[in-house]
XYZ file of N, CA, C and O in Angstrom:
648
model
N -7.254 -1.869 12.517
C -6.328 -2.620 13.461
C -4.777 -2.391 12.640
O -4.060 -2.434 13.596
N -5.022 -3.273 11.220
C -3.440 -3.086 11.099
C -2.661 -1.583 11.216
O -1.414 -1.762 11.550
N -3.963 -0.585 11.572
C -3.041 0.784 11.261
C -3.035 0.819 12.436
O -1.843 1.993 12.862
N -3.610 0.595 13.653
C -3.149 1.262 14.611
C -2.026 -0.060 15.556
O -1.199 0.407 15.809
N -1.418 -1.083 14.459
C 0.154 -1.913 14.622
C 0.775 -1.452 14.191
O 1.080 -1.115 14.894
N 0.609 -0.126 13.176
C 1.177 0.262 12.553
C 2.242 1.564 13.246
O 3.257 1.619 13.716
N 0.738 2.073 13.743
C 1.174 3.541 14.152
C 1.754 3.110 16.095
O 2.713 4.021 15.936
N 1.342 1.974 16.167
C 1.923 1.677 17.425
C 3.211 1.203 17.089
O 4.389 2.057 18.026
N 3.315 0.727 16.518
C 5.256 0.626 15.778
C 5.964 1.862 16.034
O 7.215 1.682 15.936
N 5.402 2.764 14.815
C 5.975 4.305 14.633
C 6.045 4.743 15.440
O 6.872 5.695 15.831
N 5.289 4.925 16.721
C 5.190 5.454 17.864
C 7.072 5.288 18.874
O 7.283 6.042 19.193
N 6.802 4.031 18.978
C 7.758 3.070 19.262
C 9.226 3.406 18.726
O 10.158 3.717 19.465
N 9.400 3.624 17.432
C 10.089 3.739 17.129
C 10.975 5.095 16.484
O 11.756 5.406 16.873
N 10.046 6.075 16.990
C 10.056 7.601 17.023
C 10.740 7.726 18.717
O 11.429 8.591 18.370
N 10.031 6.981 19.846
C 10.810 7.562 20.769
C 11.829 6.725 20.965
O 13.064 7.298 21.997
N 12.673 5.504 20.609
C 13.545 5.118 20.011
C 14.631 6.342 19.511
O 15.786 6.237 20.440
N 14.099 6.622 18.358
C 15.224 7.529 17.718
C 15.378 8.819 18.505
O 16.477 9.170 18.919
N 14.684 9.311 18.857
C 14.364 10.462 20.065
C 15.446 10.062 21.623
O 15.869 11.207 21.636
N 15.290 8.878 21.810
C 15.950 8.082 23.074
C 17.826 8.497 22.439
O 18.609 9.144 23.048
N 17.783 7.763 22.015
C 19.334 7.689 20.811
C 19.652 8.913 20.642
O 21.246 9.422 20.892
N 19.085 10.058 19.996
C 19.207 11.228 19.683
C 19.911 12.412 21.114
O 20.790 13.158 21.206
N 19.171 11.797 21.942
C 19.366 12.567 23.988
C 20.533 11.787 23.753
O 21.314 12.973 24.435
N 20.773 10.520 24.157
C 21.606 9.732 24.267
C 23.034 10.723 23.525
O 24.083 11.086 24.421
N 23.105 11.083 22.014
C 24.370 11.231 21.470
C 24.409 12.625 21.788
O 25.811 13.543 21.941
N 23.424 13.687 22.056
C 23.657 14.652 22.529
C 24.293 15.022 23.779
O 25.549 15.774 24.026
N 24.033 14.197 25.078
C 24.981 13.759 26.389
C 25.965 13.707 25.679
O 27.117 14.527 26.252
N 26.428 12.527 24.846
C 27.881 12.539 24.618
C 29.008 13.225 23.949
O 29.935 13.728 24.329
N 27.972 14.345 23.328
C 28.560 15.558 22.619
C 28.849 16.651 23.249
O 29.859 17.249 23.237
N 28.315 16.799 24.280
C 28.279 18.000 25.292
C 29.550 17.444 26.380
O 30.161 18.163 26.234
N 29.645 15.715 26.535
C 30.946 16.112 27.293
C 32.023 16.316 26.850
O 33.282 16.254 27.235
N 32.010 15.955 25.388
C 33.380 15.479 24.741
C 33.477 17.382 24.075
O 34.839 17.909 24.413
N 32.595 17.703 24.086
C 32.539 19.452 23.738
C 33.155 20.060 25.250
O 34.301 20.996 24.670
N 32.849 19.889 26.263
C 33.041 20.692 27.279
C 34.665 19.916 27.541
O 35.412 20.637 28.464
N 35.593 18.789 26.881
C 36.743 17.927 27.459
C 37.729 19.072 26.281
O 39.047 19.528 26.514
N 37.405 19.335 25.705
C 38.226 19.694 24.503
C 37.802 21.369 23.906
O 38.580 22.140 23.493
N 37.027 22.316 24.788
C 36.243 23.385 24.664
C 36.608 23.841 23.454
O 37.406 24.848 22.703
N 36.693 23.038 22.323
C 36.337 23.624 20.639
C 35.999 25.143 20.610
O 36.027 26.077 20.050
N 34.209 24.920 21.477
C 33.453 26.280 21.131
C 34.370 27.593 21.663
O 34.805 29.030 21.040
N 35.602 27.663 23.178
C 36.727 28.781 23.544
C 37.258 29.115 22.331
O 37.786 30.187 22.536
N 37.487 28.199 21.442
C 38.708 28.422 20.998
C 38.642 28.801 20.182
O 39.445 29.768 19.326
N 37.575 28.240 19.130
C 36.567 29.164 18.200
C 36.501 30.404 18.437
O 36.721 31.367 17.427
N 35.337 31.342 19.011
C 36.035 32.396 19.517
C 36.984 33.335 19.885
O 36.850 34.094 19.506
N 37.961 32.250 20.960
C 39.587 32.555 20.891
C 39.991 33.368 19.642
O 40.605 34.405 19.035
N 39.836 32.358 18.506
C 40.157 32.119 17.092
C 39.849 33.203 16.239
O 40.162 34.483 15.800
N 38.791 33.389 16.162
C 37.960 34.363 15.614
C 38.092 35.866 16.102
O 38.185 36.738 14.889
N 38.804 35.836 17.189
C 38.453 37.044 17.525
C 40.084 37.716 17.418
O 40.040 38.902 16.794
N 40.718 37.506 17.357
C 42.612 37.014 16.877
C 42.444 37.225 14.980
O 43.108 38.121 14.592
N 41.196 36.905 14.469
C 40.922 37.099 12.999
C 39.774 38.288 12.570
O 39.052 36.926 12.619
N 39.869 38.462 13.087
C 38.000 39.171 13.484
C 38.070 40.001 11.877
O 36.395 39.651 11.137
N 38.976 40.175 10.885
C 38.841 40.766 9.286
C 38.404 39.298 8.721
O 37.642 39.150 7.675
N 38.376 37.915 9.638
C 37.660 36.580 8.910
C 35.576 37.137 8.227
O 35.704 36.235 8.276
N 35.329 37.197 9.753
C 34.083 37.349 9.966
C 34.169 35.513 10.183
O 32.792 35.617 9.587
N 34.553 35.621 10.982
C 34.330 33.560 11.199
C 33.240 34.047 12.599
O 32.415 32.184 12.242
N 32.775 35.092 12.967
C 32.120 34.342 14.299
C 30.694 34.538 13.706
O 29.428 34.258 13.797
N 30.345 34.904 12.167
C 28.870 34.693 11.274
C 28.487 33.394 11.089
O 27.712 33.274 10.448
N 29.875 32.075 11.061
C 29.563 30.472 11.086
C 28.602 30.315 11.851
O 26.962 29.840 10.965
N 28.249 30.818 13.115
C 27.226 30.410 13.923
C 26.031 31.092 13.775
O 24.772 30.508 13.103
N 26.126 31.847 13.174
C 25.075 32.847 12.664
C 23.874 31.705 11.495
O 22.766 30.815 11.240
N 25.259 31.412 9.986
C 25.052 30.622 9.354
C 23.909 29.379 9.424
O 23.816 28.806 9.269
N 24.784 28.643 10.896
C 24.834 27.600 11.257
C 23.023 27.470 11.771
O 22.409 26.412 11.863
N 23.357 28.530 12.881
C 21.914 28.414 13.304
C 20.576 28.271 12.174
O 19.367 27.726 12.152
N 20.335 29.183 11.246
C 20.109 29.271 10.272
C 20.100 28.194 9.887
O 18.584 27.919 9.319
N 20.914 27.316 9.160
C 20.285 25.966 8.189
C 19.783 25.239 8.919
O 18.765 24.234 9.099
N 20.220 25.156 10.560
C 19.319 24.494 10.926
C 18.154 24.502 11.395
O 16.719 23.572 11.562
N 17.315 25.887 11.582
C 16.475 26.511 11.481
C 15.726 25.401 10.059
O 14.230 24.570 10.465
N 16.323 25.319 9.141
C 15.486 25.404 7.290
C 15.249 23.953 7.874
O 14.904 23.487 7.230
N 16.498 23.165 7.828
C 16.324 21.813 8.110
C 15.388 21.508 9.018
O 14.999 20.195 8.249
N 15.100 21.951 9.739
C 14.074 21.362 11.009
C 12.979 21.606 9.976
O 11.462 20.946 9.921
N 12.550 23.067 9.787
C 11.417 23.074 8.776
C 11.120 22.137 7.766
O 9.851 22.101 7.730
N 12.305 22.156 6.848
C 11.996 20.985 5.897
C 12.350 19.661 6.573
O 10.979 18.754 5.805
N 12.599 19.263 7.467
C 11.705 17.847 7.937
C 10.542 17.725 7.990
O 10.224 16.725 7.997
N 10.185 18.992 8.768
C 8.341 18.530 9.408
C 8.621 18.482 8.229
O 6.701 17.466 8.317
N 7.976 19.023 7.348
C 6.984 19.205 6.074
C 7.108 17.776 5.158
O 6.394 17.333 5.205
N 8.352 17.274 5.485
C 8.529 15.934 4.575
C 8.117 14.861 5.346
O 7.613 14.297 5.023
N 8.148 15.086 6.604
C 7.491 14.438 7.730
C 5.906 14.008 7.233
O 5.523 12.996 7.323
N 5.759 15.350 7.593
C 4.112 14.560 7.271
C 3.265 14.779 5.815
O 2.434 14.019 5.975
N 4.319 14.760 5.174
C 3.885 14.472 3.644
C 4.368 12.757 3.741
O 3.132 12.593 3.173
N 5.036 13.065 4.061
C 5.197 11.238 4.520
C 4.580 10.303 5.408
O 3.838 9.205 4.948
N 4.354 10.690 6.339
C 2.569 10.174 7.167
C 1.646 10.017 5.710
O 0.542 8.821 6.344
N 1.406 11.322 5.650
C 0.246 11.199 4.896
C -0.184 10.262 3.554
O -0.973 9.612 3.256
N 0.784 10.490 2.933
C 1.310 8.664 1.493
C 1.238 8.197 2.454
O 0.666 7.064 2.289
N 1.773 7.964 3.795
C 1.776 6.206 4.376
C 0.276 6.165 5.008
O 0.155 4.933 4.184
N -0.570 6.673 4.798
C -1.741 6.469 5.455
C -2.523 6.475 4.258
O -3.544 5.507 4.282
N -2.601 6.941 3.605
C -2.824 6.798 2.282
C -3.051 5.549 1.411
O -3.806 4.601 1.063
N -1.416 4.970 1.429
C -1.333 3.539 0.929
C -1.499 2.952 1.874
O -2.303 1.352 1.528
N -1.952 3.032 3.396
C -2.415 2.196 4.130
C -3.702 1.222 3.853
O -4.515 1.056 3.902
N -4.903 3.099 3.251
C -6.065 3.016 2.834
C -6.407 2.042 1.683
O -7.294 1.481 1.440
N -5.395 2.585 0.774
C -5.645 1.813 -0.854
C -5.438 0.002 -0.265
O -6.214 -0.649 -1.542
N -3.972 -0.002 0.095
C -4.159 -1.141 0.583
C -5.360 -2.003 1.491
O -5.478 -3.014 0.833
N -5.777 -1.184 2.194
C -6.658 -2.097 3.161
C -8.039 -2.513 2.026
O -9.173 -3.277 1.995
N -8.028 -1.443 0.646
C -9.250 -1.417 0.225
C -9.110 -2.848 -0.606
O -10.066 -3.359 -1.653
N -7.486 -2.914 -1.641
C -7.432 -3.463 -2.403
C -7.507 -5.836 -1.114
O -7.696 -6.206 -2.579
N -6.926 -5.271 -0.299
C -7.168 -6.611 -0.355
C -8.577 -6.658 -0.005
O -9.658 -7.972 0.068
N -9.303 -5.706 0.608
C -11.375 -5.992 0.772
C -11.116 -6.554 -0.716
O -12.158 -7.615 -0.843
N -11.284 -6.330 -1.873
C -11.625 -6.539 -3.403
C -10.747 -7.672 -3.647
O -11.518 -8.591 -4.027
N -9.735 -7.937 -3.004
C -9.372 -9.224 -3.421
C -9.965 -10.547 -2.396
O -10.140 -11.250 -3.037
N -10.627 -10.302 -1.461
C -11.282 -11.581 -0.828
C -12.640 -11.278 -1.381
O -12.843 -12.605 -1.202
N -12.988 -10.228 -2.291
C -14.038 -10.905 -2.666
C -14.535 -11.271 -4.035
O -14.924 -11.980 -4.648
N -12.814 -11.524 -4.539
C -13.214 -12.023 -5.919
C -13.019 -13.717 -5.904
O -12.465 -14.271 -5.317
N -13.780 -14.005 -6.884
C -14.330 -15.137 -6.712
C -13.980 -16.065 -8.215
O -14.193 -15.072 -9.355
N -12.799 -16.736 -8.736
C -12.438 -17.365 -9.801
C -12.274 -18.607 -10.242
O -12.190 -19.541 -9.122
N -12.724 -18.846 -11.329
C -12.633 -20.117 -11.387
C -11.454 -20.800 -12.325
O -10.985 -19.961 -13.442
N -10.643 -21.896 -11.852
C -9.209 -21.982 -12.246
C -9.357 -23.470 -12.212
O -10.040 -24.611 -11.615
N -8.116 -24.030 -13.213
C -7.864 -25.349 -13.250
C -8.809 -26.372 -14.012
O -9.751 -25.485 -14.663
N -8.769 -27.339 -13.413
C -9.458 -28.393 -14.551
C -10.254 -28.257 -13.735
O -10.618 -29.441 -12.548
N -12.310 -29.026 -14.396
C -13.166 -29.148 -14.349
C -13.534 -29.874 -14.271
O -13.511 -30.695 -15.332
N -14.197 -30.551 -13.645
C -15.233 -32.268 -13.608
C -16.228 -32.216 -14.133
O -16.995 -31.536 -13.850
N -16.307 -32.417 -15.772
C -17.987 -32.453 -15.950
C -18.482 -33.523 -16.760
O -18.020 -34.364 -17.702
N -19.744 -34.017 -16.846
C -20.686 -35.269 -17.717
C -20.494 -34.714 -19.102
O -21.070 -33.744 -19.721
N -19.772 -35.277 -19.868
C -19.882 -35.654 -21.128
C -21.085 -35.678 -21.684
O -21.314 -35.238 -22.463
N -22.356 -36.210 -21.271
C -23.683 -36.266 -21.158
C -24.485 -35.199 -20.709
O -25.060 -34.411 -21.963
N -24.434 -34.878 -19.086
C -25.728 -34.345 -18.964
C -25.066 -32.569 -18.438
O -25.409 -32.071 -18.443
N -23.989 -32.612 -18.881
C -23.162 -31.550 -18.225
C -22.678 -31.081 -16.886
O -22.583 -29.964 -16.481
N -23.095 -31.811 -16.263
C -23.487 -31.669 -14.589
C -21.455 -31.594 -14.497
O -20.938 -32.187 -14.719
N -21.497 -30.321 -12.990
C -20.455 -30.600 -12.806
C -19.802 -31.375 -11.537
O -20.584 -31.157 -10.663
N -18.417 -32.136 -11.175
C -18.459 -32.828 -10.038
C -17.131 -31.259 -9.181
O -16.744 -31.199 -9.804
N -18.653 -31.655 -8.194
C -17.438 -30.286 -7.267
C -16.295 -31.261 -6.022
O -16.203 -31.831 -6.189
N -15.871 -30.444 -4.800
C -14.935 -30.373 -4.672
C -15.175 -31.526 -3.400
O -14.430 -32.477 -3.273
N -16.538 -32.256 -3.240
C -17.202 -33.275 -2.159
C -17.494 -33.665 -3.100
O -17.465 -35.507 -2.560
N -17.311 -34.062 -4.770
C -17.817 -35.803 -5.170
C -18.763 -35.184 -5.676
O -19.915 -36.252 -6.573
N -19.784 -34.484 -5.574
C -21.327 -34.095 -5.948
C -21.222 -33.489 -6.779
O -20.272 -33.138 -7.051
N -22.198 -34.266 -8.447
C -22.745 -33.440 -9.271
C -23.619 -31.890 -9.122
O -25.065 -33.165 -8.553
N -23.364 -31.231 -9.849
C -24.328 -30.327 -9.435
C -24.315 -30.011 -11.294
O -23.857 -29.818 -12.433
N -25.581 -29.361 -11.318
C -26.092 -28.416 -12.792
C -25.394 -27.095 -12.786
O -23.678 -26.735 -11.419
N -24.759 -26.926 -13.857
C -23.762 -26.178 -14.752
C -24.110 -24.580 -13.803
O -22.940 -24.139 -13.313
N -24.926 -24.352 -13.779
C -25.603 -23.236 -13.810
C -25.294 -23.267 -11.901
O -24.564 -22.002 -11.099
N -25.455 -23.935 -10.941
C -25.446 -23.744 -10.074
C -23.579 -24.063 -9.713
O -23.362 -22.927 -8.564
N -22.945 -24.739 -10.092
C -21.430 -24.506 -10.017
C -21.108 -23.079 -10.347
O -20.437 -22.675 -9.388
N -21.144 -22.738 -11.207
C -20.633 -21.235 -11.706
C -21.295 -20.803 -10.785
O -20.060 -19.261 -9.974
N -22.264 -20.195 -9.927
C -23.006 -19.577 -9.287
C -22.406 -19.587 -7.592
O -21.860 -18.306 -7.350
N -21.929 -20.653 -7.288
C -21.040 -20.846 -6.531
C -19.412 -20.980 -6.026
O -19.523 -20.514 -5.373
N -19.041 -21.247 -7.122
C -17.517 -20.439 -7.288
C -17.163 -19.210 -8.169
O -16.658 -19.318 -8.678
N -18.494 -18.724 -8.665
C -17.868 -17.773 -9.129
C -18.869 -16.404 -8.620
O -19.947 -16.372 -7.956
N -18.486 -14.980 -9.181
C -19.963 -14.027 -9.299
C -20.647 -13.748 -10.391
O -21.289 -12.732 -10.486
N -20.550 -14.745 -11.093
C -21.833 -15.054 -12.153
C -23.022 -15.188 -12.125
O -23.149 -16.349 -11.013
N -24.086 -14.947 -12.948
C -25.292 -15.421 -12.482
C -26.133 -16.020 -14.142
O -25.308 -15.648 -14.536
N -27.346 -16.473 -13.956
C -27.412 -16.996 -15.117
C -29.082 -16.688 -15.149
O -29.845 -16.572 -14.524
N -29.193 -15.972 -16.662
C -30.375 -15.666 -17.042
C -30.335 -17.225 -18.487
O -29.970 -17.360 -19.380
N -31.641 -17.850 -18.079
C -32.170 -19.051 -19.301
C -32.937 -18.400 -20.549
O -33.592 -17.146 -20.196
N -32.895 -19.664 -21.618
C -33.309 -18.941 -23.031
C -33.316 -20.103 -23.239
O -32.770 -20.878 -22.809
N -33.612 -19.783 -25.355
C -33.470 -21.657 -25.669
C -32.442 -20.561 -27.101
O -33.299 -19.433 -27.448
N -31.676 -21.410 -26.954
C -31.086 -20.898 -28.868
C -31.971 -21.747 -29.782
O -32.717 -22.142 -29.386
N -31.682 -20.697 -30.908
C -32.804 -21.192 -32.348
C -32.471 -23.131 -32.102
O -33.469 -23.334 -32.802
N -31.907 -23.355 -32.179
C -31.522 -25.400 -32.515
C -31.795 -26.124 -31.607
O -32.990 -26.366 -31.765
N -32.422 -25.816 -30.324
C -33.070 -26.343 -29.566
C -34.705 -25.469 -29.675
O -35.818 -26.733 -29.371
N -35.476 -24.573 -30.042
C -36.116 -24.114 -30.286
C -37.014 -25.142 -30.997
O -37.703 -25.591 -30.971
N -36.360 -25.447 -32.394
C -36.373 -26.045 -33.618
C -36.890 -27.633 -32.890
O -37.642 -27.954 -33.025
N -36.112 -28.054 -32.201
C -35.716 -29.450 -31.777
C -36.948 -29.680 -30.584
O -37.881 -30.188 -30.402
N -37.115 -28.560 -29.599
C -38.215 -28.805 -28.586
C -39.488 -28.962 -29.438
O -40.370 -28.903 -28.411
N -39.788 -27.407 -30.340
C -40.635 -27.208 -30.694
C -40.996 -26.965 -31.474
O -40.775 -26.076 -32.570
N -41.279 -28.514 -32.845
C -40.826 -28.373 -34.190
C -42.217 -27.403 -34.650
O -42.274 -27.080 -35.978
N -43.074 -27.113 -34.121
C -44.374 -26.947 -35.026
C -44.813 -25.800 -35.102
O -45.707 -24.225 -35.375
N -43.612 -25.208 -34.137
C -43.448 -23.428 -34.327
C -42.183 -22.704 -35.003
O -41.451 -23.117 -35.019
N -42.708 -21.508 -35.673
C -42.277 -21.293 -36.696
C -41.099 -19.823 -35.826
O -42.237 -18.727 -35.861
N -40.293 -19.676 -36.312
C -39.399 -18.949 -36.089
C -38.463 -18.838 -36.701
O -38.136 -19.183 -37.162
N -38.365 -16.756 -37.369
C -37.206 -15.717 -37.886
C -36.165 -16.201 -37.667
O -35.843 -16.280 -36.382
N -35.517 -17.121 -38.531
C -33.969 -17.218 -37.340
C -33.069 -15.857 -38.771
O -33.171 -15.477 -39.298
N -32.047 -15.433 -37.471
C -31.428 -14.004 -38.475
C -30.311 -14.865 -39.096
O -29.781 -15.983 -38.903
N -30.015 -14.153 -39.411
C -28.712 -14.331 -40.997
C -27.394 -14.132 -40.180
O -27.289 -12.773 -39.986
N -26.839 -15.229 -39.411
C -25.384 -15.227 -38.995
C -24.266 -14.382 -39.884
O -22.963 -14.108 -39.134
N -24.675 -14.493 -41.201
C -23.369 -13.328 -41.730
C -23.756 -12.497 -42.014
O -22.832 -11.804 -42.763
N -24.272 -12.080 -41.745
C -24.302 -10.307 -41.960
C -23.755 -9.200 -41.061
O -22.858 -9.341 -40.370
């Protein structure tokens, strides 16, 4: 949708520029007709043939053609770069929409460790984190809890200082 809007805007802008250049061409044509600069230049170059002034037109035509080619190449590069930037921006916007992060102060019960959500309801830590981030939990028991919950079970504990 955004790409279509940008394309429409760029087409309207291009038409506006082309219209302005067309109008400017008409103005230059009228002014050139009033002052007959080209006829004066041809007459001047004939009287000063040894200066080779008439070759200036060939050079000007060459430069105009080369500027048109270079402008076209640069326009195509800019258009493809713009398309790549729009695509990358859309991907980035999509990724940003998917990101969930926990921020700020989270009210937690000092005893049972339940968390109060935005509605005032108390939830288990696992449920709250799952709902407010992209993390999931896998349950297990730490060695201290195994010893407290299952005192008759003998488990070798790893040495934490290795």
